[in-house]
Amino acid sequence: MNIEMDNLQPADGNNLSSNAANQSTNESYVLNENQDYKSEDVIERKDYESFGFEVLIDEAKNLINKFPAHQIKNHIEQIRDVFKQKIEAEEQSKKEAFVEEGGDPLDFRFDSVYKSQFQTVYNDFRNQLSIYHKENEKQEKQNLTERLAIIEELKALYTEQNVSTSQMFKTFRELKTRWHNAGRIPAAQAENVFKNYFFHLDNFYKYLDLNKELQTLDYQHNLEVRYSIIKRAEELVQEDNVQKALNELQYLHRLWKEEAVPVMEEMREVTWLKFKELTNKIHDRKSILNEKLKQEQALNYEKKIAVIEKIKTITANTKSKSHAEWQKAIKEVNSLRDEFMSIGRVPKDKNNKTWDALKEASREFNQIKNDFYKSLKNEQQENLKRKLALLDIAKEHQDSTDWNNSVKVIKRIQNEWKSIGHVPRKNSDKIWKDFKQACNQFFDRYKNRQNEHNEQYEQNLEIKHQLFAEFSALQLPEDKHEALDVLNAFHFKWNAVGKLPANKGEINQEFSKAYQEKLKSLNLSNSEVQDFKLQAFIGQVIANKDNRTLDEEIRKTRKIIEDLEKEINQLDNNVHFFANADANNPLLKDVYRQIEEKRSKLVEAEIKLRTLNHVEF
């Protein structure tokens, strides 16, 4: 409560019959009679807006531990408001980050350890405040009983008059001290109780006016109280904590009213003017402090508006930005929000305005940002589909031994992977790791392919040695067809083994020689042998589903046919040179023999080609 200096009036009453009126006038500038003052009530006000979460929580704890709950209510509520603003800002920031990473806003959940910690501290404060109110209600009832008893004793003091003057004065001073220390009473009874007290106090002063000895003692005592009040006021002028000085000044005015009136006429004005002068000096310091705070808050307001304008500028320049540029803009805006929070108080009438302006600027920035990342999310989902398709291709080829083809495929999809853009962050690391692993697996095998081949070739050689030993000891059936089937099956098994080391192919030659010998032992005609070989070839091609080998054999057969036809034509032309020659001419006979042999081979080749063309898998 501020003291209105223009309304100050001397709180004295040498005209004792008017004392009650003077007391009533003084109530306009002193503490309410139903209000207590304690020096520890003065609590330093801090710039809570500049504090972080941990500091705010610690500050609330310190206040609760050091001061009664009812004295720190305003401070705790201020801390709570600042904490709420900061936690809302952090929640918004976390939500934006969640959406940026591809999350659905409906799935967002916010949990802050600071929030639960502060709620625990705040609940502790509310519990203490509730306990205080219950205890205070009980104490006020006790105080009411005490004040009513004082009024009755005061009334008896001037109505019964059964004690000496000195004892009366002593009792009167004790009653005033007891009244001063009695404390608060229930508000509903306060007005009537205080009016009743001052009514009997005024009556006592009227009685006192008739007793000069008692009056002199009272004047002297009250003057001493005034001097003590003035001395303390002089000390308060030098007090560094202006708010503390103002609070105690109010208490001194209450003390002046209750304990320092009346005094002798010649000291009344001079003491009052001195006290008033000191009061003015303390209030002048308050005005200076208020002006300083006003200037600081005005400067803070300008700083906060400047921060808001910077956020608006960033928002205006965000169109057509890339993901990297957006990330930079987000960091700048978050930094500006932190700066806004740390600036400090602004004038009370502008506080809501600046906070709303910040929220509006942030909302506009977030709207544009969310639109960008929404479109980016769709694009990234499409990129994810393309990269998953490439990953499937990489996995198909990671164990391939078709080196020439697969190495081209892997290199192609690697280049294509680089050209596809970003995918959702939650998928990015895993899909890249899987793709890289598949590619590396193939290239590691590709680098070591010769080692793999050599090892396999050595195994193949060992298998063929075993087969050759088995084939050498083989006894063919007497039936031609069964014998051919056995030879065909063994030939197929031999060819299925695979390649051998480059310098160890002799085993194939040995097998071929042994194979021809067993085939010769069957006494087959040439045509039977050729037909057997053709059927063996076709059987192997069909078993291996080897289109490539079949096509190559068809191509070779066609080439043989073309060459035979050309050779036959050439021999027919040569016959014309022997037009007049004898039929027994050796040269002419040789030409006819060659023509016959080649036509026979041509027929065999044409039959083979037709047979190959009709092969079905």
Coordinates of C-alpha atoms in Angstrom, one line a residue:
M1 CA 0.0 0.0 0.0
N2 CA 1.4 3.4 -1.0
I3 CA 1.0 6.4 1.3
E4 CA -0.8 9.3 -0.3
M5 CA 1.2 12.3 0.8
D6 CA -1.4 14.9 -0.2
N7 CA -3.8 13.5 2.4
L8 CA -1.5 13.6 5.4
Q9 CA -2.8 15.4 8.4
P10 CA -1.2 15.8 11.9
A11 CA -2.3 12.7 13.9
D12 CA -2.4 14.6 17.2
G13 CA -5.1 15.7 19.5
N14 CA -4.4 18.2 22.3
N15 CA -8.0 19.0 21.9
L16 CA -8.8 15.6 23.4
S17 CA -12.5 15.7 22.7
S18 CA -11.7 15.7 19.0
N19 CA -9.2 12.8 19.2
A20 CA -11.5 10.2 17.8
A21 CA -12.1 12.4 14.7
N22 CA -8.4 12.8 14.2
Q23 CA -7.9 9.0 14.4
S24 CA -10.5 8.5 11.8
T25 CA -8.8 11.0 9.4
N26 CA -5.5 9.2 9.8
E27 CA -6.9 5.9 8.5
S28 CA -6.5 7.2 5.0
Y29 CA -2.8 7.0 5.1
V30 CA -1.8 4.2 7.5
L31 CA -2.1 0.5 7.4
N32 CA -5.5 -1.0 8.0
E33 CA -5.9 -1.6 11.8
N34 CA -6.6 -5.3 11.0
Q35 CA -3.2 -5.8 9.3
D36 CA 0.1 -6.9 10.7
Y37 CA 3.6 -6.0 9.7
K38 CA 6.8 -7.9 10.1
S39 CA 10.2 -6.9 8.8
E40 CA 10.8 -10.2 7.1
D41 CA 7.7 -9.6 4.9
V42 CA 10.0 -7.8 2.5
I43 CA 10.9 -10.3 -0.3
E44 CA 13.2 -9.4 -3.1
R45 CA 11.5 -9.2 -6.4
K46 CA 13.4 -10.9 -9.2
D47 CA 13.2 -11.0 -13.0
Y48 CA 11.6 -14.5 -13.2
E49 CA 11.2 -14.3 -17.0
S50 CA 14.9 -14.5 -17.5
F51 CA 15.2 -17.7 -15.5
G52 CA 15.4 -21.2 -16.9
F53 CA 13.2 -24.2 -15.7
E54 CA 15.7 -25.4 -13.0
V55 CA 16.3 -21.9 -11.6
L56 CA 12.5 -21.2 -11.4
I57 CA 12.0 -24.5 -9.5
D58 CA 14.9 -23.7 -7.1
E59 CA 13.6 -20.2 -6.6
A60 CA 10.1 -21.5 -5.7
K61 CA 11.7 -24.0 -3.3
N62 CA 13.8 -21.3 -1.6
L63 CA 10.8 -19.0 -1.1
I64 CA 8.7 -21.9 0.4
N65 CA 11.5 -22.8 2.8
K66 CA 12.3 -19.3 3.9
F67 CA 8.9 -17.5 4.1
P68 CA 5.4 -18.2 5.3
A69 CA 3.1 -19.3 2.4
H70 CA 0.8 -16.3 2.6
Q71 CA 3.8 -13.9 2.3
I72 CA 5.0 -15.4 -1.0
K73 CA 1.7 -16.0 -2.8
N74 CA 2.3 -13.3 -5.4
H75 CA 5.8 -14.4 -6.0
I76 CA 4.8 -18.1 -6.5
E77 CA 2.0 -17.1 -8.8
Q78 CA 4.4 -15.0 -10.9
I79 CA 6.8 -17.9 -11.1
R80 CA 4.0 -20.3 -12.1
D81 CA 2.8 -17.9 -14.9
V82 CA 6.4 -17.6 -16.3
F83 CA 6.9 -21.4 -16.0
K84 CA 3.6 -22.1 -17.8
Q85 CA 4.6 -19.8 -20.7
K86 CA 8.0 -21.4 -21.0
I87 CA 6.7 -25.0 -20.8
E88 CA 4.1 -24.2 -23.5
A89 CA 6.8 -22.8 -25.7
E90 CA 8.9 -25.9 -25.2
E91 CA 6.0 -28.2 -25.9
Q92 CA 5.3 -26.4 -29.1
S93 CA 8.9 -26.7 -30.1
K94 CA 9.0 -30.4 -29.4
K95 CA 5.8 -30.9 -31.3
E96 CA 7.2 -29.1 -34.4
A97 CA 10.3 -31.3 -34.3
F98 CA 8.0 -34.4 -34.0
V99 CA 6.1 -33.4 -37.1
E100 CA 9.3 -32.6 -39.0
E101 CA 10.5 -36.1 -38.4
G102 CA 7.3 -37.4 -40.1
G103 CA 5.2 -37.9 -37.0
D104 CA 1.4 -37.5 -36.9
P105 CA 0.4 -34.5 -34.7
L106 CA -2.4 -36.6 -33.2
D107 CA 0.2 -39.1 -32.0
F108 CA 2.4 -36.4 -30.2
R109 CA 2.8 -36.8 -26.5
F110 CA 4.7 -34.3 -24.3
D111 CA 6.3 -35.1 -21.0
S112 CA 8.7 -32.9 -19.1
V113 CA 10.5 -33.8 -16.0
Y114 CA 10.5 -30.1 -15.1
K115 CA 6.7 -29.9 -15.3
S116 CA 6.3 -32.7 -12.8
Q117 CA 9.0 -31.3 -10.5
F118 CA 7.4 -27.8 -10.5
Q119 CA 3.9 -29.3 -9.9
T120 CA 5.3 -31.1 -6.8
V121 CA 6.7 -27.8 -5.5
Y122 CA 3.5 -25.9 -6.3
N123 CA 1.4 -28.5 -4.6
D124 CA 3.6 -28.1 -1.5
F125 CA 3.0 -24.4 -1.5
R126 CA -0.8 -24.8 -1.8
N127 CA -0.8 -27.3 1.1
Q128 CA 1.2 -24.8 3.3
L129 CA -1.2 -22.0 2.3
S130 CA -4.2 -24.1 3.2
I131 CA -2.6 -24.9 6.6
Y132 CA -1.9 -21.2 7.1
H133 CA -5.5 -20.2 6.4
K134 CA -6.8 -22.8 8.8
E135 CA -4.4 -21.8 11.6
N136 CA -5.0 -18.1 10.8
E137 CA -8.8 -18.5 11.1
K138 CA -8.3 -20.1 14.5
Q139 CA -5.8 -17.3 15.6
E140 CA -8.2 -14.5 14.4
K141 CA -10.9 -15.9 16.7
Q142 CA -8.4 -15.8 19.6
N143 CA -7.4 -12.3 18.6
L144 CA -11.1 -11.2 18.6
T145 CA -11.5 -12.5 22.1
E146 CA -8.4 -10.6 23.2
R147 CA -9.5 -7.3 21.6
L148 CA -13.0 -7.5 23.1
A149 CA -11.4 -8.1 26.5
I150 CA -9.2 -5.0 26.0
I151 CA -12.2 -2.9 25.1
E152 CA -14.0 -4.0 28.3
E153 CA -10.8 -3.2 30.4
L154 CA -10.5 0.2 28.8
K155 CA -14.1 1.0 29.5
A156 CA -13.7 -0.1 33.1
L157 CA -10.5 2.1 33.4
Y158 CA -12.4 5.4 33.1
T159 CA -15.8 4.3 34.4
E160 CA -14.8 2.6 37.6
Q161 CA -11.8 4.8 38.6
N162 CA -10.8 2.6 41.5
V163 CA -6.9 2.9 41.1
S164 CA -4.3 5.6 41.6
T165 CA -3.3 8.0 38.8
S166 CA 0.1 6.3 38.3
Q167 CA -1.5 2.8 38.2
M168 CA -4.2 4.1 35.8
F169 CA -1.5 5.5 33.4
K170 CA 0.4 2.2 33.6
T171 CA -2.7 0.2 32.9
F172 CA -3.7 2.5 30.0
R173 CA -0.2 2.1 28.4
E174 CA -0.4 -1.7 28.8
L175 CA -3.8 -1.8 27.2
K176 CA -2.6 0.2 24.2
T177 CA 0.4 -2.1 23.8
R178 CA -1.8 -5.1 24.1
W179 CA -4.2 -3.7 21.5
H180 CA -1.3 -2.9 19.1
N181 CA 0.0 -6.5 19.4
A182 CA -3.4 -8.2 19.3
G183 CA -3.3 -9.2 15.6
R184 CA -5.9 -9.7 13.0
I185 CA -9.5 -10.5 13.7
P186 CA -12.2 -11.9 11.4
A187 CA -13.0 -9.2 8.7
A188 CA -16.8 -9.5 9.4
Q189 CA -16.3 -8.1 13.0
A190 CA -13.4 -5.8 12.4
E191 CA -15.2 -2.6 11.6
N192 CA -17.5 -2.7 14.7
V193 CA -14.7 -3.8 17.0
F194 CA -12.4 -1.0 16.0
K195 CA -15.1 1.6 16.1
N196 CA -16.0 0.4 19.6
Y197 CA -12.3 0.6 20.7
F198 CA -11.8 4.1 19.4
F199 CA -15.1 5.2 21.0
H200 CA -13.9 4.1 24.4
L201 CA -10.4 5.5 23.7
D202 CA -11.9 8.9 23.0
N203 CA -14.0 8.7 26.1
F204 CA -10.8 7.9 28.1
Y205 CA -9.1 10.9 26.6
K206 CA -12.0 13.1 27.6
Y207 CA -11.6 11.8 31.2
L208 CA -7.8 12.3 30.9
D209 CA -8.4 15.9 30.0
L210 CA -9.7 16.4 33.5
N211 CA -6.6 14.8 35.1
K212 CA -3.6 17.0 34.4
E213 CA -1.1 14.7 36.1
L214 CA -2.1 11.7 34.0
Q215 CA -2.2 13.9 30.9
T216 CA 1.3 15.0 31.4
L217 CA 2.6 11.5 31.8
D218 CA 0.8 10.4 28.6
Y219 CA 2.1 13.4 26.6
Q220 CA 5.7 12.6 27.7
H221 CA 5.4 9.0 26.8
N222 CA 3.8 9.7 23.4
L223 CA 6.6 12.2 22.6
E224 CA 9.3 9.6 23.3
V225 CA 7.5 7.2 21.0
R226 CA 7.4 9.9 18.3
Y227 CA 11.2 10.5 18.7
S228 CA 11.8 6.7 18.3
I229 CA 9.6 6.6 15.2
I230 CA 11.4 9.6 13.7
K231 CA 14.8 8.0 14.4
R232 CA 13.8 4.8 12.6
A233 CA 12.4 6.8 9.7
E234 CA 15.8 8.6 9.3
E235 CA 17.4 5.1 9.1
L236 CA 14.9 4.0 6.5
V237 CA 15.9 7.0 4.3
Q238 CA 19.3 5.3 3.9
E239 CA 17.8 1.8 3.4
D240 CA 19.1 0.2 0.2
N241 CA 15.9 -1.8 -0.3
V242 CA 13.3 0.8 -1.1
Q243 CA 10.4 -1.6 -1.0
K244 CA 11.4 -2.8 2.5
A245 CA 11.6 0.9 3.6
L246 CA 8.2 1.6 2.2
N247 CA 6.7 -1.4 3.9
E248 CA 8.2 -0.5 7.3
L249 CA 7.2 3.2 6.8
Q250 CA 3.5 2.0 6.7
Y251 CA 4.1 0.2 10.0
L252 CA 5.6 3.4 11.5
H253 CA 2.5 5.4 10.5
R254 CA 0.4 2.8 12.2
L255 CA 2.6 3.0 15.3
W256 CA 2.4 6.8 15.2
K257 CA -1.4 6.6 15.2
E258 CA -1.7 4.0 18.0
E259 CA 1.2 4.9 20.3
A260 CA 2.3 8.5 19.6
V261 CA -0.9 10.6 20.1
P262 CA -1.5 13.0 21.7
V263 CA 1.5 15.2 22.7
M264 CA 2.0 18.6 24.1
E265 CA 0.8 21.4 21.8
E266 CA 4.3 23.0 21.2
M267 CA 5.7 19.6 20.0
R268 CA 2.8 18.4 18.0
E269 CA 3.4 20.2 14.7
V270 CA 7.2 20.1 14.8
T271 CA 7.4 16.4 15.3
W272 CA 4.7 15.7 12.7
L273 CA 6.4 17.9 10.1
K274 CA 9.7 16.1 10.7
F275 CA 8.1 12.7 10.3
K276 CA 6.2 13.9 7.2
E277 CA 9.5 15.2 5.7
L278 CA 11.2 11.8 6.1
T279 CA 8.1 10.1 4.7
N280 CA 8.4 12.3 1.6
K281 CA 12.0 11.5 1.2
I282 CA 11.4 7.8 1.2
H283 CA 8.6 8.2 -1.3
D284 CA 10.8 10.3 -3.5
R285 CA 13.2 7.3 -3.7
K286 CA 10.3 5.1 -4.6
S287 CA 9.4 7.5 -7.4
I288 CA 12.9 7.4 -8.7
L289 CA 12.9 3.6 -8.5
N290 CA 9.6 3.4 -10.3
E291 CA 10.9 5.7 -13.0
K292 CA 14.0 3.5 -13.5
L293 CA 11.9 0.4 -13.6
K294 CA 9.5 2.0 -16.0
Q295 CA 12.4 2.9 -18.3
E296 CA 13.9 -0.6 -18.1
Q297 CA 10.5 -2.1 -18.9
A298 CA 10.0 0.2 -21.8
L299 CA 13.4 -0.8 -23.2
N300 CA 12.5 -4.5 -22.6
Y301 CA 9.3 -3.9 -24.6
E302 CA 11.3 -2.4 -27.5
K303 CA 13.7 -5.4 -27.4
K304 CA 10.8 -7.9 -27.4
I305 CA 9.1 -6.2 -30.3
A306 CA 12.4 -6.2 -32.2
V307 CA 12.7 -10.0 -31.6
I308 CA 9.1 -10.5 -32.9
E309 CA 10.0 -8.5 -36.0
K310 CA 13.0 -10.6 -36.7
I311 CA 10.8 -13.7 -36.5
K312 CA 8.4 -12.1 -39.0
T313 CA 11.3 -11.3 -41.3
I314 CA 12.5 -14.9 -41.2
T315 CA 9.0 -16.1 -41.9
A316 CA 8.7 -13.7 -44.9
N317 CA 11.9 -15.1 -46.4
T318 CA 11.1 -18.8 -46.0
K319 CA 9.4 -19.4 -49.3
S320 CA 11.1 -21.9 -51.7
K321 CA 13.6 -22.8 -49.0
S322 CA 15.3 -26.2 -49.0
H323 CA 15.3 -28.6 -46.0
A324 CA 18.7 -27.4 -44.9
E325 CA 17.6 -23.8 -45.1
W326 CA 14.5 -24.5 -43.1
Q327 CA 16.6 -26.2 -40.4
K328 CA 18.7 -23.1 -40.2
A329 CA 15.6 -20.9 -40.0
I330 CA 14.1 -23.1 -37.3
K331 CA 17.3 -22.8 -35.2
E332 CA 17.2 -19.0 -35.6
V333 CA 13.6 -18.8 -34.5
N334 CA 14.1 -21.0 -31.5
S335 CA 17.1 -18.8 -30.5
L336 CA 15.0 -15.7 -30.9
R337 CA 12.3 -17.3 -28.7
D338 CA 14.9 -18.0 -26.0
E339 CA 16.1 -14.4 -26.3
F340 CA 12.5 -13.2 -25.9
M341 CA 12.1 -15.2 -22.7
S342 CA 15.3 -13.9 -21.2
I343 CA 14.7 -10.2 -21.8
G344 CA 12.7 -9.4 -18.7
R345 CA 9.5 -7.6 -17.8
V346 CA 7.6 -5.1 -19.9
P347 CA 5.0 -2.6 -18.8
K348 CA 2.1 -4.4 -17.4
D349 CA -0.4 -3.0 -19.9
K350 CA 1.8 -4.3 -22.7
N351 CA 2.6 -7.8 -21.3
N352 CA -0.3 -9.6 -22.9
K353 CA 0.1 -7.7 -26.1
T354 CA 3.8 -8.7 -26.5
W355 CA 3.1 -12.3 -25.6
D356 CA 0.2 -12.6 -28.0
A357 CA 2.4 -11.0 -30.7
L358 CA 5.1 -13.6 -30.1
K359 CA 2.6 -16.4 -30.3
E360 CA 1.1 -15.0 -33.5
A361 CA 4.5 -14.6 -35.2
S362 CA 5.4 -18.1 -34.1
R363 CA 2.1 -19.5 -35.3
E364 CA 2.6 -18.0 -38.7
F365 CA 6.1 -19.3 -39.0
N366 CA 5.0 -22.8 -37.9
Q367 CA 2.1 -22.8 -40.3
I368 CA 4.4 -22.2 -43.3
K369 CA 7.0 -24.6 -42.0
N370 CA 4.4 -27.3 -41.4
D371 CA 3.0 -26.8 -45.0
F372 CA 6.5 -27.3 -46.3
Y373 CA 7.2 -30.4 -44.4
K374 CA 3.8 -31.8 -45.2
S375 CA 4.6 -31.6 -48.9
L376 CA 8.2 -32.8 -48.2
K377 CA 6.7 -35.8 -46.3
N378 CA 4.8 -36.8 -49.4
E379 CA 7.9 -36.4 -51.5
Q380 CA 9.9 -38.4 -49.0
Q381 CA 7.4 -41.2 -49.0
E382 CA 7.7 -41.5 -52.7
N383 CA 11.5 -41.4 -52.4
L384 CA 11.2 -44.2 -49.8
K385 CA 9.3 -46.4 -52.3
R386 CA 11.9 -45.9 -54.9
K387 CA 14.8 -46.6 -52.6
L388 CA 13.1 -49.8 -51.2
A389 CA 12.8 -51.0 -54.9
L390 CA 16.5 -50.4 -55.3
L391 CA 17.2 -52.2 -52.0
D392 CA 15.3 -55.3 -53.4
I393 CA 17.4 -55.2 -56.5
A394 CA 20.6 -55.0 -54.4
K395 CA 19.6 -58.0 -52.3
E396 CA 18.8 -60.0 -55.5
H397 CA 22.3 -59.5 -56.7
Q398 CA 24.3 -59.6 -53.4
D399 CA 25.0 -63.3 -53.8
S400 CA 25.1 -63.4 -57.6
T401 CA 28.0 -65.1 -59.5
D402 CA 26.9 -63.5 -62.8
W403 CA 29.7 -61.1 -62.2
N404 CA 29.7 -59.1 -65.4
N405 CA 25.9 -58.5 -65.3
S406 CA 25.6 -57.9 -61.6
V407 CA 28.4 -55.5 -61.3
K408 CA 26.7 -53.3 -63.9
V409 CA 23.4 -53.5 -62.1
I410 CA 24.9 -52.7 -58.7
K411 CA 26.8 -49.6 -60.0
R412 CA 23.7 -48.4 -61.8
I413 CA 21.4 -48.6 -58.7
Q414 CA 24.1 -46.9 -56.6
N415 CA 24.1 -43.9 -59.0
E416 CA 20.3 -43.9 -59.0
W417 CA 20.2 -44.0 -55.2
K418 CA 22.3 -40.8 -55.0
S419 CA 19.9 -39.0 -57.3
I420 CA 16.8 -39.8 -55.3
G421 CA 16.5 -37.3 -52.4
H422 CA 15.7 -37.6 -48.7
V423 CA 13.4 -40.2 -47.1
P424 CA 11.7 -39.9 -43.7
R425 CA 14.3 -39.6 -41.0
K426 CA 12.9 -42.6 -39.1
N427 CA 13.6 -44.8 -42.2
S428 CA 16.7 -43.1 -43.4
D429 CA 19.4 -44.8 -41.4
K430 CA 18.1 -48.3 -41.6
I431 CA 17.4 -48.4 -45.3
W432 CA 20.8 -46.9 -46.1
K433 CA 22.5 -49.4 -43.8
D434 CA 20.7 -52.3 -45.5
F435 CA 21.4 -51.0 -49.0
K436 CA 25.1 -50.4 -48.2
Q437 CA 25.4 -53.8 -46.7
A438 CA 23.9 -55.5 -49.8
C439 CA 26.2 -53.6 -52.2
N440 CA 29.3 -54.2 -50.0
Q441 CA 28.5 -57.9 -49.8
F442 CA 28.4 -58.2 -53.6
F443 CA 31.6 -56.1 -54.1
D444 CA 33.5 -58.0 -51.4
R445 CA 32.6 -61.2 -53.2
Y446 CA 33.4 -59.6 -56.5
K447 CA 36.9 -58.7 -55.3
N448 CA 37.5 -62.2 -54.0
R449 CA 35.7 -64.0 -56.8
Q450 CA 38.9 -65.7 -58.2
N451 CA 39.6 -67.1 -54.7
E452 CA 36.1 -68.4 -54.6
H453 CA 36.5 -69.9 -58.1
N454 CA 39.8 -71.6 -57.3
E455 CA 38.4 -73.2 -54.2
Q456 CA 35.4 -74.4 -56.1
Y457 CA 37.5 -75.6 -59.0
E458 CA 39.7 -77.7 -56.7
Q459 CA 36.6 -79.3 -55.3
N460 CA 35.4 -80.0 -58.8
L461 CA 38.7 -81.6 -59.7
E462 CA 38.5 -83.9 -56.7
I463 CA 34.9 -84.9 -57.7
K464 CA 36.0 -85.7 -61.2
H465 CA 38.9 -87.9 -60.0
Q466 CA 36.4 -89.9 -58.1
L467 CA 34.0 -90.1 -61.1
F468 CA 36.8 -91.1 -63.4
A469 CA 37.8 -94.0 -61.1
E470 CA 34.2 -95.0 -60.9
F471 CA 33.8 -94.8 -64.7
S472 CA 37.0 -96.7 -65.4
A473 CA 35.7 -99.6 -63.4
L474 CA 32.3 -99.4 -65.0
Q475 CA 31.0 -102.6 -66.8
L476 CA 28.5 -101.7 -69.5
P477 CA 25.3 -103.8 -69.9
E478 CA 25.1 -106.2 -72.9
D479 CA 22.0 -104.5 -74.3
K480 CA 23.0 -101.6 -76.6
H481 CA 20.3 -99.3 -75.5
E482 CA 20.8 -99.8 -71.8
A483 CA 24.6 -99.3 -72.3
L484 CA 24.0 -96.1 -74.1
D485 CA 21.7 -94.9 -71.3
V486 CA 24.4 -95.7 -68.8
L487 CA 27.0 -93.8 -70.8
N488 CA 24.7 -90.9 -71.3
A489 CA 23.9 -90.6 -67.6
F490 CA 27.6 -90.7 -66.7
H491 CA 28.4 -88.1 -69.3
F492 CA 25.7 -85.9 -67.9
K493 CA 27.0 -86.3 -64.4
W494 CA 30.6 -85.5 -65.6
N495 CA 29.5 -82.3 -67.3
A496 CA 27.4 -81.2 -64.3
V497 CA 30.5 -81.0 -62.1
G498 CA 31.7 -77.6 -63.4
K499 CA 35.0 -76.0 -64.3
L500 CA 38.5 -77.2 -63.2
P501 CA 41.7 -75.2 -62.3
A502 CA 43.2 -73.8 -65.5
N503 CA 46.3 -76.0 -65.5
K504 CA 44.6 -79.3 -64.5
G505 CA 42.3 -80.1 -67.4
E506 CA 44.0 -83.4 -68.3
I507 CA 41.3 -85.3 -66.4
N508 CA 38.8 -84.2 -69.0
Q509 CA 40.9 -85.6 -71.9
E510 CA 41.4 -88.9 -70.0
F511 CA 37.6 -89.2 -69.5
S512 CA 36.9 -88.3 -73.1
K513 CA 39.3 -91.0 -74.3
A514 CA 37.9 -93.6 -71.9
Y515 CA 34.3 -92.6 -72.9
Q516 CA 35.1 -93.0 -76.7
E517 CA 36.6 -96.4 -76.0
K518 CA 33.5 -97.6 -74.2
L519 CA 31.3 -96.1 -76.9
K520 CA 33.4 -97.9 -79.6
S521 CA 33.2 -101.2 -77.7
L522 CA 29.4 -101.2 -78.5
N523 CA 30.2 -101.5 -82.3
L524 CA 27.7 -98.8 -83.3
S525 CA 27.5 -97.4 -86.8
N526 CA 28.5 -93.8 -87.4
S527 CA 24.9 -92.6 -87.7
E528 CA 24.1 -94.4 -84.4
V529 CA 27.0 -92.7 -82.7
Q530 CA 26.0 -89.3 -84.0
D531 CA 22.4 -89.8 -83.0
F532 CA 23.5 -90.9 -79.5
K533 CA 25.7 -87.8 -79.1
L534 CA 22.9 -85.6 -80.2
Q535 CA 20.3 -87.1 -77.8
A536 CA 22.9 -86.9 -75.0
F537 CA 23.4 -83.2 -75.8
I538 CA 19.6 -82.5 -75.9
G539 CA 19.1 -84.4 -72.6
Q540 CA 21.8 -82.3 -70.9
V541 CA 20.4 -79.0 -72.2
I542 CA 16.9 -79.9 -71.1
A543 CA 18.0 -81.0 -67.7
N544 CA 19.9 -77.7 -67.1
K545 CA 17.3 -75.6 -68.9
D546 CA 20.2 -74.2 -70.8
N547 CA 18.7 -72.0 -73.6
R548 CA 22.0 -70.3 -74.1
T549 CA 23.9 -73.5 -75.0
L550 CA 21.1 -74.7 -77.2
D551 CA 21.0 -71.4 -79.1
E552 CA 24.8 -71.6 -79.6
E553 CA 24.6 -75.2 -81.0
I554 CA 21.8 -74.2 -83.4
R555 CA 23.9 -71.3 -84.6
K556 CA 26.9 -73.6 -85.2
T557 CA 24.8 -76.1 -87.0
R558 CA 23.4 -73.5 -89.3
K559 CA 26.9 -72.3 -90.1
I560 CA 27.9 -75.9 -90.9
I561 CA 24.9 -76.1 -93.3
E562 CA 25.8 -72.8 -95.0
D563 CA 29.4 -73.9 -95.4
L564 CA 28.5 -77.3 -96.8
E565 CA 26.1 -75.8 -99.3
K566 CA 28.8 -73.4 -100.5
E567 CA 31.3 -76.2 -100.8
I568 CA 28.9 -78.4 -102.8
N569 CA 28.1 -75.5 -105.2
Q570 CA 31.8 -74.9 -105.7
L571 CA 32.4 -78.7 -106.5
D572 CA 29.4 -78.6 -108.9
N573 CA 31.1 -75.7 -110.7
N574 CA 34.4 -77.7 -110.8
V575 CA 32.6 -80.6 -112.6
H576 CA 32.2 -78.3 -115.7
F577 CA 35.9 -78.2 -116.2
F578 CA 35.7 -82.0 -116.9
A579 CA 33.0 -81.8 -119.6
N580 CA 35.1 -83.7 -122.2
A581 CA 36.9 -85.9 -119.7
D582 CA 36.6 -89.6 -119.5
A583 CA 34.2 -90.9 -116.8
N584 CA 37.1 -92.9 -115.4
N585 CA 39.2 -89.8 -115.0
P586 CA 40.7 -90.0 -111.4
L587 CA 40.2 -86.3 -110.8
L588 CA 36.6 -86.3 -111.9
K589 CA 35.9 -89.3 -109.7
D590 CA 37.4 -87.6 -106.7
V591 CA 35.2 -84.5 -107.2
Y592 CA 32.1 -86.8 -107.4
R593 CA 33.2 -88.5 -104.1
Q594 CA 33.6 -85.2 -102.3
I595 CA 30.2 -84.0 -103.5
E596 CA 28.6 -87.2 -102.2
E597 CA 30.3 -87.0 -98.8
K598 CA 29.3 -83.4 -98.3
R599 CA 25.7 -84.0 -99.3
S600 CA 25.6 -86.8 -96.8
K601 CA 27.0 -84.5 -94.1
L602 CA 24.5 -81.8 -95.2
V603 CA 21.6 -84.2 -94.7
E604 CA 22.8 -85.1 -91.2
A605 CA 23.2 -81.4 -90.3
E606 CA 19.7 -80.6 -91.6
I607 CA 18.2 -83.4 -89.5
K608 CA 20.2 -82.2 -86.5
L609 CA 19.0 -78.6 -87.0
R610 CA 15.3 -79.8 -87.2
T611 CA 15.8 -81.8 -84.1
L612 CA 17.3 -78.9 -82.1
N613 CA 14.6 -76.5 -83.3
H614 CA 12.0 -78.8 -81.8
V615 CA 13.5 -79.1 -78.3
E616 CA 11.0 -78.0 -75.6
F617 CA 11.8 -77.3 -71.9

